[in-house]
Coordinates of C-alpha atoms in Angstrom, one line a residue:
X1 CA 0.0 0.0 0.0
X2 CA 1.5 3.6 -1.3
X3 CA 1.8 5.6 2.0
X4 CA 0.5 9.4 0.7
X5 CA 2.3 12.4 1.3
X6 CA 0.5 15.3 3.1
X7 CA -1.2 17.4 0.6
X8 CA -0.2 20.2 -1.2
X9 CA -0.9 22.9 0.0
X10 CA -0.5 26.8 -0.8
X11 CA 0.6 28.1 3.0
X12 CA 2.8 31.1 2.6
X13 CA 6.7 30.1 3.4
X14 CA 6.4 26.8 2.1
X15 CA 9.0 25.1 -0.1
X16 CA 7.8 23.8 -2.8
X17 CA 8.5 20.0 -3.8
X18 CA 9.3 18.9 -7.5
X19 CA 9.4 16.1 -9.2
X20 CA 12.5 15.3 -11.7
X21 CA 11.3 14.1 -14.8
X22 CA 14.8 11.7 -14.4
X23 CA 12.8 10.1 -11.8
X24 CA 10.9 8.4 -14.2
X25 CA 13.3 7.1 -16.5
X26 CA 13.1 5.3 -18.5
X27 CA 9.3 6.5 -18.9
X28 CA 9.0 9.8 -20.7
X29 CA 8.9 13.3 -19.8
X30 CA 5.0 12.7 -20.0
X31 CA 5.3 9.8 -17.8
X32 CA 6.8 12.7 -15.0
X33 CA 3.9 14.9 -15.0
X34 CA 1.0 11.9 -14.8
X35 CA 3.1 11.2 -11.6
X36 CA 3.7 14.6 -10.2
X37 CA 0.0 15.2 -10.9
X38 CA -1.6 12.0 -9.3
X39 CA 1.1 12.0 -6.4
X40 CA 0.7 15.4 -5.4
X41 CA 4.2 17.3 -6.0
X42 CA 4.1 21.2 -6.5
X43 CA 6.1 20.6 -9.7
X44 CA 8.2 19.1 -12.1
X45 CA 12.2 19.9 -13.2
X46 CA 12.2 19.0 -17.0
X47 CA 15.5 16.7 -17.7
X48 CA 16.1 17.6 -21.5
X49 CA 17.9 15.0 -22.9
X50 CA 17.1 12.2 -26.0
X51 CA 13.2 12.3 -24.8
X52 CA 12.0 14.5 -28.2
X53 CA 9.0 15.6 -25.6
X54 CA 11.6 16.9 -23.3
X55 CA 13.3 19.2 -26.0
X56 CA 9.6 20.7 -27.0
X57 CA 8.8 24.1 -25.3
X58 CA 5.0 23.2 -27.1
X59 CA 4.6 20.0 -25.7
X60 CA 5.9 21.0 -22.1
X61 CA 3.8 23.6 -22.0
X62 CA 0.7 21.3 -23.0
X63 CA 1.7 18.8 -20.3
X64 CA 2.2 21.3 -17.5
X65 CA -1.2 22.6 -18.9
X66 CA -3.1 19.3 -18.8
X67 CA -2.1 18.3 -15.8
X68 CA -2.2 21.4 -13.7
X69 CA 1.5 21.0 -12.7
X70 CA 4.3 24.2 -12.9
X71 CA 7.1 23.7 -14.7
X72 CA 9.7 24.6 -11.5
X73 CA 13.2 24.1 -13.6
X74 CA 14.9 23.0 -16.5
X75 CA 17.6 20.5 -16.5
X76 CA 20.1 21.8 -19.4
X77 CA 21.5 18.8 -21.2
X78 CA 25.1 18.8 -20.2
X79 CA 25.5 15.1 -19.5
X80 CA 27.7 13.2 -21.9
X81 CA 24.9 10.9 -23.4
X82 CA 22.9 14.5 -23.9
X83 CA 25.7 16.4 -26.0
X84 CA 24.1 16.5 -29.1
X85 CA 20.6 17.4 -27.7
X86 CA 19.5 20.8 -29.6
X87 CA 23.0 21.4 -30.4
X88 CA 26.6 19.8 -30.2
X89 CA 27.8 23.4 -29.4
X90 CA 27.4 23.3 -25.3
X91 CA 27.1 27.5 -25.1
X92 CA 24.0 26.9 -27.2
X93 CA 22.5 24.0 -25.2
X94 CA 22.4 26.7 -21.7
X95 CA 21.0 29.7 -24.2
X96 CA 18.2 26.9 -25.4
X97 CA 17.7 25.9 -22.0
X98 CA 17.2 29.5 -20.4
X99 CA 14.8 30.2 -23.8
X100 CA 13.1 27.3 -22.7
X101 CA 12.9 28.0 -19.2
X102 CA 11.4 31.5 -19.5
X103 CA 9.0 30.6 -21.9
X104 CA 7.4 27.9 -19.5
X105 CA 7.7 30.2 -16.7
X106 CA 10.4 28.3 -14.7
X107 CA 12.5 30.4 -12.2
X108 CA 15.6 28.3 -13.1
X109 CA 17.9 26.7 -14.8
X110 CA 20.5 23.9 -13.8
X111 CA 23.5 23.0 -15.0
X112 CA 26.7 21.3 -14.3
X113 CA 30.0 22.4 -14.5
X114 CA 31.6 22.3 -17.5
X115 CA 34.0 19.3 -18.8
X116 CA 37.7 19.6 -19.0
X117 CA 37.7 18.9 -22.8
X118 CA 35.2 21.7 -23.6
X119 CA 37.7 24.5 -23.6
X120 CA 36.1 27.2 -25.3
X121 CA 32.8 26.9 -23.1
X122 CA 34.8 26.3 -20.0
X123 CA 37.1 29.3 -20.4
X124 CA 34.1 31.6 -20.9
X125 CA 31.4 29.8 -18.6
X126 CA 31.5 32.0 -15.8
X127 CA 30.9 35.1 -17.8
X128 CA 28.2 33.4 -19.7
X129 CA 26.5 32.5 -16.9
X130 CA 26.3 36.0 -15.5
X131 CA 25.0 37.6 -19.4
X132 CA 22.1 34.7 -19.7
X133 CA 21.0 35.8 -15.7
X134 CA 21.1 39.3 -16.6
X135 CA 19.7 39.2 -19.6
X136 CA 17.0 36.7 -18.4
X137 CA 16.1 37.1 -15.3
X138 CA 16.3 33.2 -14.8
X139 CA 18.5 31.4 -12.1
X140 CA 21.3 29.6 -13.8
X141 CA 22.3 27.4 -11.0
X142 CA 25.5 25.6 -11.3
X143 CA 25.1 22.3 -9.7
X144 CA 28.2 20.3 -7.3
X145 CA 28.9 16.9 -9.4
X146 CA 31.5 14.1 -8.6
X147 CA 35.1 13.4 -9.6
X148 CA 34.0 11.4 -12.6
X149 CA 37.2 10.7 -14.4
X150 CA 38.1 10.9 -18.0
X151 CA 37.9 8.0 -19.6
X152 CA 41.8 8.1 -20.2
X153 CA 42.5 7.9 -16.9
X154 CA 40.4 4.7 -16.1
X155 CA 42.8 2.6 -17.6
X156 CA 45.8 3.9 -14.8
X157 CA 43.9 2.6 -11.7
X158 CA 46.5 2.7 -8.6
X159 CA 45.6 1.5 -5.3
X160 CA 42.0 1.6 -5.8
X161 CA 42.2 5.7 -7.1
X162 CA 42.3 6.8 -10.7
X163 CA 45.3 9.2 -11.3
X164 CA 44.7 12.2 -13.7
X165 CA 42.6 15.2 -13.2
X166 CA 38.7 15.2 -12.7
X167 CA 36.2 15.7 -15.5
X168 CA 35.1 18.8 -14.8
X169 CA 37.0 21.9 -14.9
X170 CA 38.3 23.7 -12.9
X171 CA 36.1 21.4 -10.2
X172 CA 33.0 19.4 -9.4
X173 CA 32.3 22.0 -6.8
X174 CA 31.0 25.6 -8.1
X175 CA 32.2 26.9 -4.8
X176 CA 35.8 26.8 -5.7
X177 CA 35.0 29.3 -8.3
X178 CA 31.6 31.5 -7.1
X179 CA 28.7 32.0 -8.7
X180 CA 25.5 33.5 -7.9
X181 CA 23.0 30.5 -7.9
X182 CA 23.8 27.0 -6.9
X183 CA 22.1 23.9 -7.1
X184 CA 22.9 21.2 -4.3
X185 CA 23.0 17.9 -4.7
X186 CA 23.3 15.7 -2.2
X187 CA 23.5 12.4 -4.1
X188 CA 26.7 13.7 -5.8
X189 CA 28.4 14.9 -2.6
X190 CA 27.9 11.2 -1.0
X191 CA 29.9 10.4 -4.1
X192 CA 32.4 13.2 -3.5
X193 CA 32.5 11.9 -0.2
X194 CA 31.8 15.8 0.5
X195 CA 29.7 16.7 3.5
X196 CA 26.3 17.9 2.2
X197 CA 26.0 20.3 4.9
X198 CA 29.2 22.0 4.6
X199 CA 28.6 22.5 1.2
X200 CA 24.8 23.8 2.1
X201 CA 26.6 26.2 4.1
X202 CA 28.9 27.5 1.5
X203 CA 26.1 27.5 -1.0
X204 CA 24.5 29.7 1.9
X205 CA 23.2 33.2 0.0
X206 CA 23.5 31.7 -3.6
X207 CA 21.9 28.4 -2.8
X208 CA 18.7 28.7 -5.6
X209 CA 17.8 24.6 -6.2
X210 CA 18.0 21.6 -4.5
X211 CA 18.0 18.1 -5.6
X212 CA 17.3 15.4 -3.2
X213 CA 18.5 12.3 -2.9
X214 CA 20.5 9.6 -1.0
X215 CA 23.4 8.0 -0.8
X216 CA 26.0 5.4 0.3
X217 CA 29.7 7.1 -0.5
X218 CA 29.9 4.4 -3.1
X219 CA 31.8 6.4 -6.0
X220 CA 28.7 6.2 -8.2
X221 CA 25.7 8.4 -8.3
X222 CA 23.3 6.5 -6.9
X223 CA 20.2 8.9 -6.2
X224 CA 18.4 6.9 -3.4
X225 CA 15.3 7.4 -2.0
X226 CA 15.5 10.0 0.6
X227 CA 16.6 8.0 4.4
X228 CA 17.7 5.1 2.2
X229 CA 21.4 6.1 2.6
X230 CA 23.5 7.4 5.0
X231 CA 23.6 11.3 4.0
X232 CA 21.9 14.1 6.4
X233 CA 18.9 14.7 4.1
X234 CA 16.9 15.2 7.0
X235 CA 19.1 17.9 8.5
X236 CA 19.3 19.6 5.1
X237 CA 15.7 19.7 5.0
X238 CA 14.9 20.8 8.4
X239 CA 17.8 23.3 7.3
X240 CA 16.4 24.8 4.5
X241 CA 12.8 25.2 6.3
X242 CA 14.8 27.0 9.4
X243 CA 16.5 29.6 7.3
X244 CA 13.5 30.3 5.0
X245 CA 14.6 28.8 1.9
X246 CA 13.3 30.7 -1.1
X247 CA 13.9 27.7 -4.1
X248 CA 12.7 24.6 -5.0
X249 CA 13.5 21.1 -3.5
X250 CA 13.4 18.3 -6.3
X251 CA 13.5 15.5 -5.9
X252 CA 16.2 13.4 -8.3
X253 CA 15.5 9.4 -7.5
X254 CA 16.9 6.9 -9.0
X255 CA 13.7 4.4 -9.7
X256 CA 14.8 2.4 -13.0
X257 CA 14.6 -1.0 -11.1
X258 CA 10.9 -0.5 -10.0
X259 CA 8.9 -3.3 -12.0
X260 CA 5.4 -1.8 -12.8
X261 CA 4.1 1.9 -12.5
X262 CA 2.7 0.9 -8.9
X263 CA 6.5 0.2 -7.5
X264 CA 7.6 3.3 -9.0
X265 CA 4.3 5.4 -7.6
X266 CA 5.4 3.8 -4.2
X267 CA 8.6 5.1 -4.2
X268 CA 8.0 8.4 -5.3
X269 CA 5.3 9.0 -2.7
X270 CA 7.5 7.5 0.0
X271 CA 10.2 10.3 -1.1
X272 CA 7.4 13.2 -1.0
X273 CA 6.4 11.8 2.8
X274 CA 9.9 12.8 3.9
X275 CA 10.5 15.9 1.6
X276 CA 7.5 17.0 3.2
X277 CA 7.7 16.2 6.9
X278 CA 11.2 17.4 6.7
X279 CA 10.9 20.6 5.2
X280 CA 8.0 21.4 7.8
X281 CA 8.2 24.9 9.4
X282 CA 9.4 24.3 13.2
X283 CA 6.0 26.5 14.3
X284 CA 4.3 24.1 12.2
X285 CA 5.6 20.8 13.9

C-alpha cells in the first residue's frame, strides 16, 4: 500500500517539492507529469535529454497545462549521453535551456559544470553564466557533481584511485569558483564523499535549487530514496525550512529497477512523505 504524502498545500513560506522528470526514467517526460499530478508534488524539473517531448517548449507547456502541474526548472543537457541534444555546441545548449525556461515560466535553470575537454565553453562559462541571468532574469544554477574521471585515466587505476585530473574543470564543486545561484546535490556529494551540509553552508546566499537524494559514499551516483542512505537529508531539510529557503526542492530518484508503475508510484510517494515532513516549518511541527 502507497503511504500518501500530506497534501499540497498553498501556505505562505512553504518550499515547494518537485518532481525530476529523471525520476521516471526510462518513462518519458509525460510519464513525470501523470506522476507529479496524481502524487501530489508542486512541480516538475524538466531533464532535457534524448526524450523529443523533453526538447519541445510546445509539448511541455501542454503537459504542464493538462495536468495542472508548474514547470519549477529546467535541467540543461550537459550530460555526456545528452551532447548532441539541440546542439553539439554546449554554449548553445544553456541559451536553449534559459529560452526554454522563460517561456514555460520556470524560475531556473540547472546546470553542471563544465568538462575539461570543452575549452572554449569552459574558459568563458562564468561570464556566460552572469550575461544569460542578466539578460534573463532566470536562475542559472551551477550544480556540485562528482570526480568522474576521464575516460583516459580509467585505464591507470593505482591503489584503488584513478590518477589524472577530474572531469570537470576547474572542479565538481562551483564553490571553488563563485557564482551566484547553486544547485545542491546531495547524491553527488555522498559520491564526493563531500559533507552535504558543509557544502549547504557554503552554498549559503546563492543556494537557488536543490536536488534530493541519497546515498552510500559508493563512487557512483546513486540517487536513493531520501533515508535510504546514509547522508543528512533530514538535517538539510529541516535546514532549509529554518533559514527560510526561497527555491525549490526536487527530488532526483533513481527508480529504473521499479517493476510496474505501482512500484515506481510507491517510491516516489515515500520520497514526497519525507521531503515533506522534513521541510515542515518548526512552528508548524
Amino acid at each position: 500500500m502507497t503511504v500518501q504524502p500530506p497534501p499540497r498545500e498553498d501556505a505562505p513560506g512553504r518550499i515547494p517539492v518537485g518532481l525530476s522528470s529523471a525520476s521516471v526514467w526510462p518513462q518519458p517526460a509525460r510519464a513525470a507529469f501523470e506522476m507529479a499530478a496524481d502524487l501530489g508534488f508542486d512541480g516538475v524539473e524538466v531533464m532535457v535529454w534524448a526524450d523529443a517531448v523533453s526538447q519541445d517548449v510546445d509539448a511541455l507547456h501542454r503537459l504542464s497545462e493538462q495536468h495542472g502541474v508548474p514547470i519549477l526548472a529546467v535541467h540543461s543537457p550537459c550530460l555526456l549521453i545528452t551532447q548532441r541534444v539541440w546542439s553539439p555546441e554546449p554554449e548553445e545548449r544553456l541559451r536553449r535551456a534559459v529560452v526554454a525556461a522563460s517561456e514555460l515560466g520556470a524560475s531556473t535553470v540547472v546546470v553542471h559544470p563544465p568538462f575539461r575537454w570543452q575549452r572554449r565553453y569552459a574558459d568563458g562559462f562564468n561570464e556566460l553564466v552572469a550575461e544569460l541571468e542578466e539578460t534573463s532574469g532566470i536562475a542559472v544554477a551551477v550544480e556540485n557533481m562528482f570526480p568522474l574521471r576521464p575516460p583516459s585515466t580509467l585505464n591507470r587505476l593505482r591503489g584503488g584511485k584513478a590518477s589524472g585530473l577530474s572531469a570537470f574543470k576547474p572542479s565538481p564543486d562551483p564553490t571553488e569558483v563563485g557564482f551566484r545561484n547553486y544547485t545542491l546535490d546531495v547524491s553527488h556529494a555522498a559520491a564526493s564523499h563531500v559533507d552535504p551540509i558543509d557544502l549547504l553552508k557554503r552554498m549559503k546566499g546563492g543556494l537557488a535549487h536543490v536536488h534530493l537524494a541519497d546515498g552510500t559514499g559508493a563512487p557512483r551516483d546513486e540517487h536513493l530514496v531520501p533515508g535510504q542512505g546514509n547522508q543528512p537529508c533530514a538535517e538539510i531539510c529541516e535546514a532549509l525550512a529554518a533559514d527560510g529557503y526561497q527555491g525549490s526542492v526536487v527530488l532526483e530518484i533513481n527508480t529504473r529497477k521499479a517493476r510496474n508503475p505501482q512500484q515506481r508510484a510507491a517510491l516516489l510517494s515515500e520520497a514526497l512523505l519525507f521531503a515533506r515532513l522534513h521541510l515542515q516549518p518548526l512552528s508548524s511541527t
